Coordinates of N, CA and C and ligand atoms in Angstrom, one line a residue:
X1 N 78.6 40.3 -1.9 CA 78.6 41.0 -0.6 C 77.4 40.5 0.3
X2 N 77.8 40.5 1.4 CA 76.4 39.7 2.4 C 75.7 40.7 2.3
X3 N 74.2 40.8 3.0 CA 72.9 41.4 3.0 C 72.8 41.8 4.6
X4 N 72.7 42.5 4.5 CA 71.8 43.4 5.7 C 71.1 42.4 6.6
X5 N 70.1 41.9 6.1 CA 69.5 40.6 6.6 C 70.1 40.2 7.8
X6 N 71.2 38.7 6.5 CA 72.5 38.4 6.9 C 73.2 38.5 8.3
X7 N 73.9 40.2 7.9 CA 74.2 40.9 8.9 C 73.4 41.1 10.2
X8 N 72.4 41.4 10.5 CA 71.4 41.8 11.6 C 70.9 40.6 12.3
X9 N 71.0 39.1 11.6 CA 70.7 38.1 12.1 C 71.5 37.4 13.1
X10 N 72.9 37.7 12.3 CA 74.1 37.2 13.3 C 75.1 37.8 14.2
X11 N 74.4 39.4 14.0 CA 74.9 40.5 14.9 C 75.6 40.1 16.4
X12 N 74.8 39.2 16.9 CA 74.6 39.2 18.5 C 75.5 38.1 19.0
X13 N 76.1 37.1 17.5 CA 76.9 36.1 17.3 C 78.0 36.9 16.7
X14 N 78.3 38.1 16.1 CA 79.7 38.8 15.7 C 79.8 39.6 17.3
X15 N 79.2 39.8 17.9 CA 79.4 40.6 19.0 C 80.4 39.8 20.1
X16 N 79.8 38.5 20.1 CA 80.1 38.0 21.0 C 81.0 36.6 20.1
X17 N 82.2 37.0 19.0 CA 82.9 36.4 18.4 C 82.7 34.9 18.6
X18 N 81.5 34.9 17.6 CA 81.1 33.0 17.4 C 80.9 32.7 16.6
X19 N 81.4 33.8 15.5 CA 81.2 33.0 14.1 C 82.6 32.5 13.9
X20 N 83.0 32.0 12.7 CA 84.4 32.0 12.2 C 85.1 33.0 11.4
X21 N 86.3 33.0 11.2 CA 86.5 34.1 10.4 C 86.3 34.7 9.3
X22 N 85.7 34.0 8.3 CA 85.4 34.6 7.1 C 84.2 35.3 7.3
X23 N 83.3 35.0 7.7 CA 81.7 35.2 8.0 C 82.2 36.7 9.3
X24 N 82.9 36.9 10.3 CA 83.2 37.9 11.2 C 83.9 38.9 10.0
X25 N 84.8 38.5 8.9 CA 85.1 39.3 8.0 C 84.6 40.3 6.8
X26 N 83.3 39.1 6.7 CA 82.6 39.4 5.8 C 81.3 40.8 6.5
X27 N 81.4 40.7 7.9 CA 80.3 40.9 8.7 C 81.3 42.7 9.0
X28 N 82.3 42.0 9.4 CA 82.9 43.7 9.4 C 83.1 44.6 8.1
X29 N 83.2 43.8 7.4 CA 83.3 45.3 5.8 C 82.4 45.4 5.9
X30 N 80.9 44.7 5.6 CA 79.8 45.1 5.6 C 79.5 46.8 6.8
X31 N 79.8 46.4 7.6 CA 79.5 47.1 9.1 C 80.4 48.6 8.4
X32 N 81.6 48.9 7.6 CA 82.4 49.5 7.4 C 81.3 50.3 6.3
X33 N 80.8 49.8 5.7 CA 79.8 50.7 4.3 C 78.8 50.7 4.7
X34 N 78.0 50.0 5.5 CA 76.6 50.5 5.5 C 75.8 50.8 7.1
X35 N 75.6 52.2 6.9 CA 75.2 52.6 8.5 C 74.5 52.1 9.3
X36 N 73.4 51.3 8.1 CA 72.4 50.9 9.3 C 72.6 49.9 10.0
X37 N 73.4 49.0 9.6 CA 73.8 47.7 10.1 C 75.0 48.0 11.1
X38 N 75.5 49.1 10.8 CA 76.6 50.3 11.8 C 76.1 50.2 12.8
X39 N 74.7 51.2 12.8 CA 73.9 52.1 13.9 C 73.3 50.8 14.8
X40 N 72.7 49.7 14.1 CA 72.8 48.7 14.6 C 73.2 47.8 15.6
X41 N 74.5 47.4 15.3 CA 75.8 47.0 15.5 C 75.9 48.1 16.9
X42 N 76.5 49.1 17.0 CA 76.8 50.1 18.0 C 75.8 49.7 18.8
X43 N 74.2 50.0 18.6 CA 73.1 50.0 19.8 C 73.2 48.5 20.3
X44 N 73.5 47.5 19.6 CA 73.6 46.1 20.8 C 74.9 46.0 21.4
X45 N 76.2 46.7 20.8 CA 77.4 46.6 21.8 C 76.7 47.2 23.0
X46 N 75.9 48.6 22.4 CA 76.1 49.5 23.7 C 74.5 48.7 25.3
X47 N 74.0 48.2 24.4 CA 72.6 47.0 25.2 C 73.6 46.2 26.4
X48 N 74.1 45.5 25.5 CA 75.0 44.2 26.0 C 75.9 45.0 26.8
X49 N 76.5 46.0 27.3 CA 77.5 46.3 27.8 C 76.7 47.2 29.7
X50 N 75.3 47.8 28.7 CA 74.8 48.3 30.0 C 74.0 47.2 30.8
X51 N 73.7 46.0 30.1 CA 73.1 44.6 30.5 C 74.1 44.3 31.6
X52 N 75.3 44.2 30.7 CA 76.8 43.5 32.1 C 76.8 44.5 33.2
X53 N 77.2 46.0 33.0 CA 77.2 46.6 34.0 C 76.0 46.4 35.4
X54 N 74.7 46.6 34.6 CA 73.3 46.6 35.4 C 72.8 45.3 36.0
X55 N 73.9 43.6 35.2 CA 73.2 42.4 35.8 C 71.8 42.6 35.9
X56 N 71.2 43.3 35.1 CA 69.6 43.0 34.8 C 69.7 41.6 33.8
X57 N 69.0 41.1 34.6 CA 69.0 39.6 33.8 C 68.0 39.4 32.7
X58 N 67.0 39.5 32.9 CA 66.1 39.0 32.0 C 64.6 40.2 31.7
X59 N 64.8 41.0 32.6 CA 63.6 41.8 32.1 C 64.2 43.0 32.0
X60 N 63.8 44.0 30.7 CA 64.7 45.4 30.4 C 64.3 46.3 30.9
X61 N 64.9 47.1 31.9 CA 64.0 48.1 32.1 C 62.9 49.2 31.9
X62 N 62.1 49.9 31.6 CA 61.7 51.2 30.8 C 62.3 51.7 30.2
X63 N 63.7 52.1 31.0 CA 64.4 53.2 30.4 C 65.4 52.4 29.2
X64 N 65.8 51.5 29.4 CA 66.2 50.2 28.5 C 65.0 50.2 26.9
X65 N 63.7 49.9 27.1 CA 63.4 50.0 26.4 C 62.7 51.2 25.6
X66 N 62.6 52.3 26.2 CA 62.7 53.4 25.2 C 64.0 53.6 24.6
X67 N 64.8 53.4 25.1 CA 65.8 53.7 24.1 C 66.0 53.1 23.0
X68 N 65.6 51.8 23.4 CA 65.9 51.1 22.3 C 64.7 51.4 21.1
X69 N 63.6 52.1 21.6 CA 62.5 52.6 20.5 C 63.2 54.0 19.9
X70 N 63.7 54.7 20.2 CA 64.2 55.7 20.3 C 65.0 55.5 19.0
X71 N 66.4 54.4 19.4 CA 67.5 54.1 18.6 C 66.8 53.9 17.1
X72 N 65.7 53.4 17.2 CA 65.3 52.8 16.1 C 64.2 53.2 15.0
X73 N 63.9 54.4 16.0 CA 63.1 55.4 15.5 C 62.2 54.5 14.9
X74 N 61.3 54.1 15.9 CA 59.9 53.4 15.4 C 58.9 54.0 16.3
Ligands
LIG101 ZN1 73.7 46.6 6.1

């Protein structure tokens, strides 16, 4: 089974369907058992989706980045 690692490295590449299929396969069961790579997974769909809507290009807002401290509880 792939590794968390793994997973979290190529997240942003399963997001945006650029891997191939075994590796997007391997990448979704994983995402199916383990939350954190879940909770993960969810908080960059949900980045990347308020990015498109906001066309904030390159710098994140405050509120952008508390959350993301927030999500991650650091
Ligand atoms: Zn994991």
């Amino acid at each position: 089974m792939i590794k968390c690692e793994e997973v979290l490295k190529r997240l942003n590449e399963y997001i945006d369907k650029e891997l191939d299929e075994t590796v997007t396969k391997e990448i979704m069961e994983h995402l199916k058992l383990c939350k954190y790579c879940c909770r993960h997974h969810d908080f960059e769909v949900q980045l990347k989706e308020l990015i498109k809507k906001s066309c904030f290009d390159k710098k994140a807002p405050e509120i952008l980045k508390n959350k993301i401290s927030e999500m991650l509880g650091e």
